[in-house]
Amino acid sequence: MGIRAEGSSPPIMNLHEIHTPVMLERCIELLAPALQRDGAVFVDATLGMGGHSEAFLERFPGLRLVGLDRDTDALRIAGERLARFGDRVTLVHTVYDGIADALASEGFPAADGILFDLGVSSLQLDVADRGFAYAQDAPLDMRMDQSAGTTAADILATYGEGDLRRIFERYGEEKLAGRYARAIIAARAQAPIERSGRLVEILQAATPAAAQRTGHPAKRVFQALRIEVNRELSVLERAIPAALGILPVGGRIVVLSYQSLEDRLVKRAFAEASASTAPRGLPVELPEHAPRFRLLVKGAELATDEERAVNPRATPVRLRAAERMREDA
Ligand SMILES: C[S@@+](CC[C@H](N)C(=O)[O-])C[C@H]1O[C@@H](n2cnc3c(N)ncnc32)[C@H](O)[C@@H]1O
């Protein structure tokens, strides 16, 4: 199936070539016990190009899908790809912290299985004019939802040096954050920084030759800008408890994270949900103190060496999964 992203000129791509769903079989295996029932509801909170969703719909013939994405291009492309499943598919344009409202507004009281495959899609990275990739010169947009919000260029034009430094440190874990923030302030006094190519030049010029770098000098700054533009961490921090809240007993959730800041938030939310609330020293745990969830994998699971070898996007992935054991008090 060929696709053309709105507002972009040439790329006609093959969906299966540009995105191989990460840890697909493991996601299916972990969510399967919750999805066997005819009419079970699966929420793909990060629909993207529908790769995971398509496989779930094929594997579970009685499954209903509710697919969420904040990117209207993704919804359109996934909509075409999943059209053959007819009314088993409902797609909703929303930020995923609105998961409970999205479900309720479509008439579903709960979700049996939920998948979050975080981060940007291959489509967003590969379509140059979205501005996510430092390797391609493009307008510095970086909004996953191009219908709303502040662009990366707006941030570079308006944030003070202290705020730029803070986001590069916090969201990019960038050691040269202060130096890069200063260089941006100096450069924008000459001319606005509107394209990724110019930002890369500014960062390269500000990087001391002796600095020990892992990867491209722009990598961490681009990550930080993307997180700030899309408010990724604050949205995720609200979304995980909201998702846990719509799972019935036996319902399961899987989250795939691609950087440590996201994974830390998921780890913390799962740890809290799977902890006993019994006061210390009680000889017996009362039912109302029992953990609401149990963790389905120990720690964070990685992709296999075989998968990493064929799909480089699987290299940084961290998978976490949980199952609801009892209702909230
Ligand atoms: C890695 S891709 C998902 C790929 C998908 N699993 C597939 O197989 O095609 C992540 C998707 O999540 C979307 N996304 C990221 N953050 C979001 C948020 N806060 N709310 C809704 N969608 C989000 C992005 O727009 C992107 O399309």
GROMACS .gro file of N, CA, C and O and ligand atoms in nm, residues 19 21 44-53 68-71 74 81 94-97 115 117-121 124 144 235 258, ligand 1:
model
  155
   19HIS      N    1   0.812   0.075   0.848
   19HIS     CA    2   0.795   0.053   0.991
   19HIS      C    3   0.767  -0.093   1.023
   19HIS      O    4   0.663  -0.146   0.989
   21PRO      N    5   0.685  -0.317   1.329
   21PRO     CA    6   0.646  -0.295   1.469
   21PRO      C    7   0.746  -0.359   1.566
   21PRO      O    8   0.786  -0.474   1.547
   44ASP      N    9  -0.496   0.092   2.129
   44ASP     CA   10  -0.360   0.125   2.086
   44ASP      C   11  -0.347   0.276   2.105
   44ASP      O   12  -0.401   0.355   2.027
   45ALA      N   13  -0.279   0.314   2.214
   45ALA     CA   14  -0.274   0.456   2.252
   45ALA      C   15  -0.180   0.537   2.162
   45ALA      O   16  -0.181   0.659   2.167
   46THR      N   17  -0.099   0.467   2.083
   46THR     CA   18  -0.004   0.533   1.993
   46THR      C   19  -0.013   0.462   1.857
   46THR      O   20   0.078   0.391   1.816
   47LEU      N   21  -0.123   0.486   1.790
   47LEU     CA   22  -0.156   0.411   1.669
   47LEU      C   23  -0.045   0.416   1.563
   47LEU      O   24  -0.014   0.316   1.499
   48GLY      N   25   0.014   0.535   1.541
   48GLY     CA   26   0.117   0.550   1.438
   48GLY      C   27   0.062   0.507   1.303
   48GLY      O   28  -0.047   0.547   1.263
   49MET      N   29   0.138   0.422   1.235
   49MET     CA   30   0.090   0.374   1.105
   49MET      C   31   0.012   0.243   1.117
   49MET      O   32  -0.011   0.175   1.018
   50GLY      N   33  -0.024   0.208   1.240
   50GLY     CA   34  -0.115   0.095   1.261
   50GLY      C   35  -0.050  -0.041   1.249
   50GLY      O   36  -0.120  -0.141   1.235
   51GLY      N   37   0.082  -0.048   1.258
   51GLY     CA   38   0.151  -0.177   1.243
   51GLY      C   39   0.113  -0.275   1.353
   51GLY      O   40   0.074  -0.389   1.326
   52HIS      N   41   0.126  -0.231   1.480
   52HIS     CA   42   0.087  -0.320   1.590
   52HIS      C   43  -0.062  -0.353   1.580
   52HIS      O   44  -0.102  -0.468   1.593
   53SER      N   45  -0.142  -0.248   1.558
   53SER     CA   46  -0.288  -0.269   1.557
   53SER      C   47  -0.331  -0.370   1.452
   53SER      O   48  -0.416  -0.456   1.476
   68LEU      N   49  -0.562   0.555   1.910
   68LEU     CA   50  -0.546   0.698   1.939
   68LEU      C   51  -0.417   0.751   1.877
   68LEU      O   52  -0.316   0.680   1.875
   69ASP      N   53  -0.420   0.873   1.829
   69ASP     CA   54  -0.296   0.941   1.792
   69ASP      C   55  -0.322   1.092   1.791
   69ASP      O   56  -0.433   1.136   1.760
   70ARG      N   57  -0.217   1.168   1.822
   70ARG     CA   58  -0.232   1.315   1.818
   70ARG      C   59  -0.195   1.367   1.679
   70ARG      O   60  -0.211   1.486   1.653
   71ASP      N   61  -0.145   1.279   1.592
   71ASP     CA   62  -0.097   1.318   1.459
   71ASP      C   63  -0.205   1.281   1.355
   71ASP      O   64  -0.235   1.163   1.335
   74ALA      N   65  -0.095   1.041   1.078
   74ALA     CA   66  -0.089   0.901   1.122
   74ALA      C   67  -0.230   0.840   1.120
   74ALA      O   68  -0.249   0.728   1.071
   81ARG      N   69  -0.504   0.183   0.612
   81ARG     CA   70  -0.447   0.050   0.630
   81ARG      C   71  -0.544  -0.046   0.699
   81ARG      O   72  -0.546  -0.165   0.669
   94THR      N   73  -0.655   1.236   1.950
   94THR     CA   74  -0.642   1.287   2.087
   94THR      C   75  -0.500   1.270   2.136
   94THR      O   76  -0.425   1.185   2.086
   95VAL      N   77  -0.463   1.351   2.233
   95VAL     CA   78  -0.340   1.327   2.309
   95VAL      C   79  -0.372   1.213   2.403
   95VAL      O   80  -0.482   1.204   2.456
   96TYR      N   81  -0.275   1.123   2.427
   96TYR     CA   82  -0.313   0.999   2.496
   96TYR      C   83  -0.345   1.015   2.644
   96TYR      O   84  -0.398   0.923   2.705
   97ASP      N   85  -0.321   1.129   2.705
   97ASP     CA   86  -0.368   1.144   2.843
   97ASP      C   87  -0.521   1.160   2.847
   97ASP      O   88  -0.582   1.153   2.954
  115LEU      N   89  -0.188  -0.076   2.469
  115LEU     CA   90  -0.048  -0.071   2.425
  115LEU      C   91  -0.007   0.075   2.407
  115LEU      O   92  -0.079   0.154   2.344
  117ASP      N   93   0.329   0.255   2.246
  117ASP     CA   94   0.457   0.240   2.175
  117ASP      C   95   0.507   0.384   2.158
  117ASP      O   96   0.472   0.451   2.061
  118LEU      N   97   0.585   0.430   2.256
  118LEU     CA   98   0.609   0.575   2.272
  118LEU      C   99   0.700   0.633   2.165
  118LEU      O  100   0.765   0.561   2.090
  119GLY      N  101   0.704   0.765   2.164
  119GLY     CA  102   0.802   0.834   2.079
  119GLY      C  103   0.746   0.870   1.944
  119GLY      O  104   0.625   0.872   1.921
  120VAL      N  105   0.838   0.901   1.853
  120VAL     CA  106   0.797   0.942   1.719
  120VAL      C  107   0.787   0.821   1.627
  120VAL      O  108   0.851   0.719   1.651
  121SER      N  109   0.706   0.834   1.523
  121SER     CA  110   0.692   0.723   1.428
  121SER      C  111   0.795   0.738   1.317
  121SER      O  112   0.853   0.844   1.298
  124GLN      N  113   0.700   1.024   1.098
  124GLN     CA  114   0.740   1.157   1.145
  124GLN      C  115   0.889   1.179   1.123
  124GLN      O  116   0.931   1.289   1.085
  144MET      N  117   0.396   1.689   1.690
  144MET     CA  118   0.333   1.565   1.645
  144MET      C  119   0.193   1.596   1.595
  144MET      O  120   0.144   1.534   1.502
  235VAL      N  121   0.269   1.474   2.971
  235VAL     CA  122   0.154   1.401   2.917
  235VAL      C  123   0.162   1.253   2.957
  235VAL      O  124   0.064   1.193   3.002
  258TYR      N  125   1.153   0.438   2.464
  258TYR     CA  126   1.276   0.442   2.383
  258TYR      C  127   1.383   0.531   2.444
  258TYR      O  128   1.489   0.546   2.386
  330LIG     C1  129   0.634   0.488   1.761
  330LIG     S1  130   0.489   0.547   1.686
  330LIG     C2  131   0.378   0.412   1.696
  330LIG     C3  132   0.397   0.311   1.586
  330LIG     C4  133   0.291   0.203   1.585
  330LIG     N1  134   0.299   0.119   1.702
  330LIG     C5  135   0.299   0.122   1.458
  330LIG     O1  136   0.322   0.000   1.468
  330LIG     O2  137   0.281   0.175   1.349
  330LIG     C6  138   0.426   0.656   1.806
  330LIG     C7  139   0.299   0.729   1.766
  330LIG     O3  140   0.244   0.784   1.885
  330LIG     C8  141   0.199   0.912   1.860
  330LIG     N2  142   0.208   0.985   1.985
  330LIG     C9  143   0.320   1.020   2.052
  330LIG     N3  144   0.290   1.087   2.163
  330LIG    C10  145   0.154   1.094   2.167
  330LIG    C11  146   0.061   1.149   2.260
  330LIG     N4  147   0.104   1.213   2.370
  330LIG     N5  148  -0.070   1.135   2.235
  330LIG    C12  149  -0.115   1.069   2.124
  330LIG     N6  150  -0.031   1.016   2.032
  330LIG    C13  151   0.101   1.027   2.054
  330LIG    C14  152   0.288   0.969   1.755
  330LIG     O4  153   0.221   1.071   1.682
  330LIG    C15  154   0.320   0.845   1.670
  330LIG     O5  155   0.233   0.835   1.560
   0.00000   0.00000   0.00000
